[in-house]
Coordinates of C-alpha atoms in Angstrom, one line a residue:
X1 CA -21.3 80.9 4.3
X2 CA -18.1 80.0 2.0
X3 CA -18.6 77.2 -0.5
X4 CA -17.8 74.0 0.9
X5 CA -18.6 71.7 -1.9
X6 CA -15.1 70.5 -2.5
X7 CA -14.5 69.6 1.2
X8 CA -14.9 66.0 2.3
X9 CA -17.3 67.2 5.1
X10 CA -19.9 69.9 4.7
X11 CA -21.1 71.8 7.9
X12 CA -24.2 73.9 7.5
X13 CA -25.5 76.0 10.3
X14 CA -29.1 77.2 10.2
X15 CA -29.6 79.3 13.4
X16 CA -33.0 80.6 12.4
X17 CA -34.3 76.8 12.7
X18 CA -31.9 76.0 15.6
X19 CA -30.1 73.4 13.8
X20 CA -26.9 72.3 11.9
X21 CA -26.7 69.7 9.1
X22 CA -23.4 67.7 8.9
X23 CA -22.8 65.9 5.5
X24 CA -20.1 63.3 4.7
X25 CA -19.1 64.4 1.3
X26 CA -17.1 61.8 -0.5
X27 CA -19.8 60.2 -2.5
X28 CA -17.3 58.8 -5.0
X29 CA -15.6 56.9 -2.1
X30 CA -19.0 55.9 -0.5
X31 CA -18.4 58.7 1.9
X32 CA -15.6 56.8 3.7
X33 CA -13.8 58.5 6.5
X34 CA -10.4 60.0 5.4
X35 CA -8.2 61.6 7.9
X36 CA -9.1 65.0 6.5
X37 CA -12.8 64.1 6.9
X38 CA -12.3 63.0 10.5
X39 CA -10.4 66.3 11.5
X40 CA -13.3 68.4 10.0
X41 CA -15.7 66.3 11.7
X42 CA -14.3 67.0 15.1
X43 CA -14.2 70.8 14.3
X44 CA -17.8 70.6 13.4
X45 CA -18.9 68.8 16.4
X46 CA -17.1 71.0 18.9
X47 CA -18.7 74.1 17.0
X48 CA -22.1 72.7 17.2
X49 CA -21.8 71.6 20.9
X50 CA -20.4 75.2 21.8
X51 CA -23.0 77.2 19.8
X52 CA -25.8 78.3 21.9
X53 CA -28.0 79.0 18.8
X54 CA -28.0 75.4 17.6
X55 CA -30.1 73.0 19.4
X56 CA -30.1 70.0 17.1
X57 CA -27.7 68.4 14.5
X58 CA -28.6 66.2 11.6
X59 CA -25.8 63.8 10.2
X60 CA -26.3 62.5 6.6
X61 CA -24.1 61.5 3.7
X62 CA -23.9 63.0 0.1
X63 CA -25.4 61.2 -2.7
X64 CA -27.8 58.3 -2.8
X65 CA -25.6 55.3 -2.2
X66 CA -24.0 55.7 1.2
X67 CA -24.2 57.4 4.5
X68 CA -20.9 56.3 5.4
X69 CA -19.1 53.2 4.4
X70 CA -16.5 53.3 7.3
X71 CA -12.8 54.3 7.3
X72 CA -11.0 54.7 4.1
X73 CA -9.1 51.3 3.7
X74 CA -6.5 53.1 1.6
X75 CA -5.3 55.5 4.2
X76 CA -7.0 55.5 7.7
X77 CA -6.8 51.7 8.4
X78 CA -3.2 51.2 7.3
X79 CA -2.1 54.1 9.5
X80 CA -4.0 52.6 12.4
X81 CA -2.5 49.2 11.8
X82 CA 0.9 50.5 11.5
X83 CA 0.7 52.4 14.8
X84 CA -0.6 49.3 16.6
X85 CA 2.3 47.3 15.6
X86 CA 5.0 50.0 16.3
X87 CA 3.7 52.2 19.2
X88 CA 2.8 51.6 22.9
X89 CA -0.8 51.1 23.7
X90 CA -2.8 54.3 23.7
X91 CA -6.1 54.5 25.6
X92 CA -8.9 56.6 24.2
X93 CA -11.4 57.1 27.0
X94 CA -14.1 58.7 24.9
X95 CA -15.9 58.0 21.5
X96 CA -17.6 60.1 18.9
X97 CA -20.4 62.3 20.3
X98 CA -20.1 60.9 23.6
X99 CA -20.0 64.4 25.4
X100 CA -22.5 65.9 23.1
X101 CA -25.7 66.4 25.2
X102 CA -27.5 68.1 22.4
X103 CA -29.8 65.9 20.2
X104 CA -28.1 64.5 17.2
X105 CA -30.2 62.8 14.3
X106 CA -29.0 60.5 11.7
X107 CA -30.5 60.5 8.1
X108 CA -29.3 57.4 6.6
X109 CA -29.2 57.6 2.9
X110 CA -27.6 54.1 2.0
X111 CA -24.7 52.0 3.1
X112 CA -24.1 52.5 6.9
X113 CA -21.1 50.2 7.4
X114 CA -18.2 49.8 9.8
X115 CA -17.3 53.2 11.2
X116 CA -20.2 54.7 9.6
X117 CA -22.4 52.5 11.8
X118 CA -20.3 53.4 14.7
X119 CA -20.8 56.9 14.2
X120 CA -24.5 56.4 13.9
X121 CA -24.5 54.6 17.3
X122 CA -23.6 57.9 18.9
X123 CA -26.6 59.6 17.5
X124 CA -29.9 59.7 19.3
X125 CA -32.7 59.4 16.5
X126 CA -32.2 57.5 13.3
X127 CA -34.2 57.7 10.1
X128 CA -33.1 55.5 7.1
X129 CA -34.0 55.2 3.5
X130 CA -35.6 52.1 2.3
X131 CA -32.3 50.9 0.4
X132 CA -30.2 51.5 3.4
X133 CA -27.9 48.7 4.7
X134 CA -26.1 48.3 7.9
X135 CA -23.2 46.2 9.0
X136 CA -20.0 45.9 11.1
X137 CA -17.7 43.9 8.7
X138 CA -14.3 44.4 10.3
X139 CA -14.0 40.8 11.5
X140 CA -14.2 39.7 7.8
X141 CA -10.9 41.6 7.1
X142 CA -9.2 40.4 10.4
X143 CA -9.8 43.7 12.5
X144 CA -12.5 44.8 14.9
X145 CA -14.5 47.9 15.3
X146 CA -12.8 50.3 17.7
X147 CA -15.0 53.4 17.7
X148 CA -17.4 52.1 20.5
X149 CA -19.6 49.5 18.8
X150 CA -18.7 46.7 21.1
X151 CA -19.9 48.9 24.0
X152 CA -22.7 50.8 22.5
X153 CA -24.4 48.2 20.4
X154 CA -25.3 45.7 23.0
X155 CA -26.6 48.5 25.3
X156 CA -28.8 49.8 22.4
X157 CA -30.4 46.6 21.1
X158 CA -30.7 43.0 22.2
X159 CA -27.6 40.9 23.0
X160 CA -28.4 38.2 20.4
X161 CA -28.8 40.9 17.6
X162 CA -25.8 42.9 18.8
X163 CA -23.7 39.5 18.7
X164 CA -24.9 38.7 15.3
X165 CA -24.0 41.9 13.9
X166 CA -20.6 41.9 15.5
X167 CA -19.5 38.3 15.0
X168 CA -20.9 37.4 11.5
X169 CA -20.0 40.7 9.7
X170 CA -23.1 40.4 7.6
X171 CA -25.2 43.3 6.5
X172 CA -28.8 44.0 7.7
X173 CA -31.5 45.5 5.6
X174 CA -33.3 48.6 6.7
X175 CA -36.3 46.7 7.8
X176 CA -34.0 44.3 9.9
X177 CA -32.5 47.2 11.5
X178 CA -35.7 48.7 12.2
X179 CA -36.9 45.3 13.7
X180 CA -34.1 45.0 16.1
X181 CA -34.4 48.6 17.3
X182 CA -31.3 49.9 15.6
X183 CA -33.2 52.7 13.9
X184 CA -36.4 54.6 14.4
X185 CA -38.0 55.0 10.9
X186 CA -37.8 53.5 7.3
X187 CA -38.9 55.9 4.7
X188 CA -38.6 56.4 0.9
X189 CA -35.4 58.2 -0.1
X190 CA -37.3 61.2 -1.3
X191 CA -38.8 61.6 2.2
X192 CA -35.6 60.9 4.2
X193 CA -34.5 64.7 4.9
X194 CA -38.1 66.0 5.3
X195 CA -38.9 63.3 7.8
X196 CA -35.6 63.9 9.8
X197 CA -36.2 67.7 9.7
X198 CA -39.8 67.0 11.0
X199 CA -38.4 65.2 14.1
X200 CA -35.9 68.1 14.6
X201 CA -38.9 70.6 14.4
X202 CA -40.6 68.6 17.2
X203 CA -37.4 68.6 19.4
X204 CA -36.9 72.3 18.8
X205 CA -40.4 73.1 19.9
X206 CA -39.3 71.9 23.3
X207 CA -37.4 73.6 26.1
X208 CA -33.7 73.3 24.9
X209 CA -32.3 73.1 28.4
X210 CA -34.8 70.5 29.3
X211 CA -34.0 68.4 26.2
X212 CA -30.3 68.5 26.8
X213 CA -30.8 67.8 30.5
X214 CA -32.8 64.7 29.6
X215 CA -30.2 63.4 27.2
X216 CA -27.4 64.0 29.7
X217 CA -29.2 62.0 32.5
X218 CA -29.8 59.0 30.1
X219 CA -26.5 59.0 28.7
X220 CA -24.5 59.4 32.1
X221 CA -27.0 57.2 33.9
X222 CA -26.7 54.3 31.5
X223 CA -22.9 54.0 31.9
X224 CA -22.9 51.3 34.6
X225 CA -24.4 53.1 37.6
X226 CA -26.2 51.5 40.2
X227 CA -30.0 52.5 40.4
X228 CA -29.2 54.8 43.4
X229 CA -26.4 56.5 41.7
X230 CA -28.4 57.0 38.5
X231 CA -31.5 58.4 40.5
X232 CA -29.0 60.7 42.4
X233 CA -27.7 61.9 39.1
X234 CA -31.3 62.5 37.9
X235 CA -32.2 64.5 40.9
X236 CA -29.0 66.7 40.6
X237 CA -29.3 67.4 36.8
X238 CA -33.1 67.7 37.0
X239 CA -32.7 70.6 39.4
X240 CA -31.0 72.4 36.7
X241 CA -34.0 72.2 34.4
X242 CA -36.5 73.1 37.1
X243 CA -34.5 76.1 38.2
X244 CA -34.3 77.5 34.7
X245 CA -36.3 80.5 33.3
X246 CA -37.8 78.0 30.6
X247 CA -39.3 76.1 33.5
X248 CA -41.3 79.3 34.4
X249 CA -42.2 80.1 30.7
X250 CA -43.5 76.5 29.9
X251 CA -46.3 76.1 32.6
X252 CA -47.2 79.8 32.1
X253 CA -47.8 79.3 28.4
X254 CA -49.7 76.2 29.1
X255 CA -52.0 78.0 31.4
X256 CA -52.3 80.9 28.9
X257 CA -53.1 78.4 26.1
X258 CA -50.1 79.7 23.8
X259 CA -47.0 78.3 22.6
X260 CA -44.0 78.7 24.7
X261 CA -41.1 81.0 24.0
X262 CA -38.0 79.2 25.2
X263 CA -34.7 80.9 25.7
X264 CA -32.4 78.1 26.7
X265 CA -31.7 79.3 30.1

C-alpha cells in the first residue's frame, strides 16, 4: 500500500482480517472535514462497500485529541452558506453510510463534534476513549446540523436527550454519552483500538451474509414502515440468508462441533 501519511484521510485495507480502517488524518485541525477529506471519504466508503473481502470497517481519528470536530469552518461551511444564499434548493435524499449494510464501527479518540458526531450516527457500534466529548454545537453559530442528525439522533436515543443535544449545543462527556445510549463502551485511550478490533473479531466470526442481512433489515425496517411492511421486509431479506451456502455450513459446523468456515455466499 502506498504511503498515505500526508493525505487528510487514511484508508487501510486488511483483507486477511476482513476489515478496513478509515482514519481522519488532520490532527492539527482536530480532524475537521475539509472538501478534500470528504471526497476521499466518499471514495473509501464506496471501495469498502464494494470489496467482498472486507466485512467490517472501523472509523477513527489521528492523534489523541479528536475523532472529528466537524466541518472545517474556514472552507466547508462558507462554501455551503454561500450556496444556500445564491443557489436553488438542492435536496439530498441520503446521508453518510446510509446505504452501507456492512457493519461500521467507530473508535472515538477525542472530540466528536458537529459533523463528526453526525458521521458517528451513521455507524453501528461505538467505542469511546474516556476523555471523548460529544456535541452538536451548530445552533451556537446560527446554523443547523445537515448531515442527518435531526433524523437519526431521536431514532437512536430517547427524545429528551436528543433534543437537549440539538437545542442547547452543549457537549456531553463520554459517560453521559454512554448513559443516554449514544455509544456502547467507554475505555482508556490505550485500549480504544484493541477493544474496537475485538468487537470486529466477534462480527467477523459470524456469517457475513447473515450479518449484512440483519443490518439491512434493521436499517430499512426502521425508516417509518408499518409493522406489517417491516415484517414483510424481514421475510423477504431473511430468505436471502437462509438460502445461502453459509446457512448450510453454520448448522453443519454446530453439529460437528467445529468453527464454521463462512464464504459470504
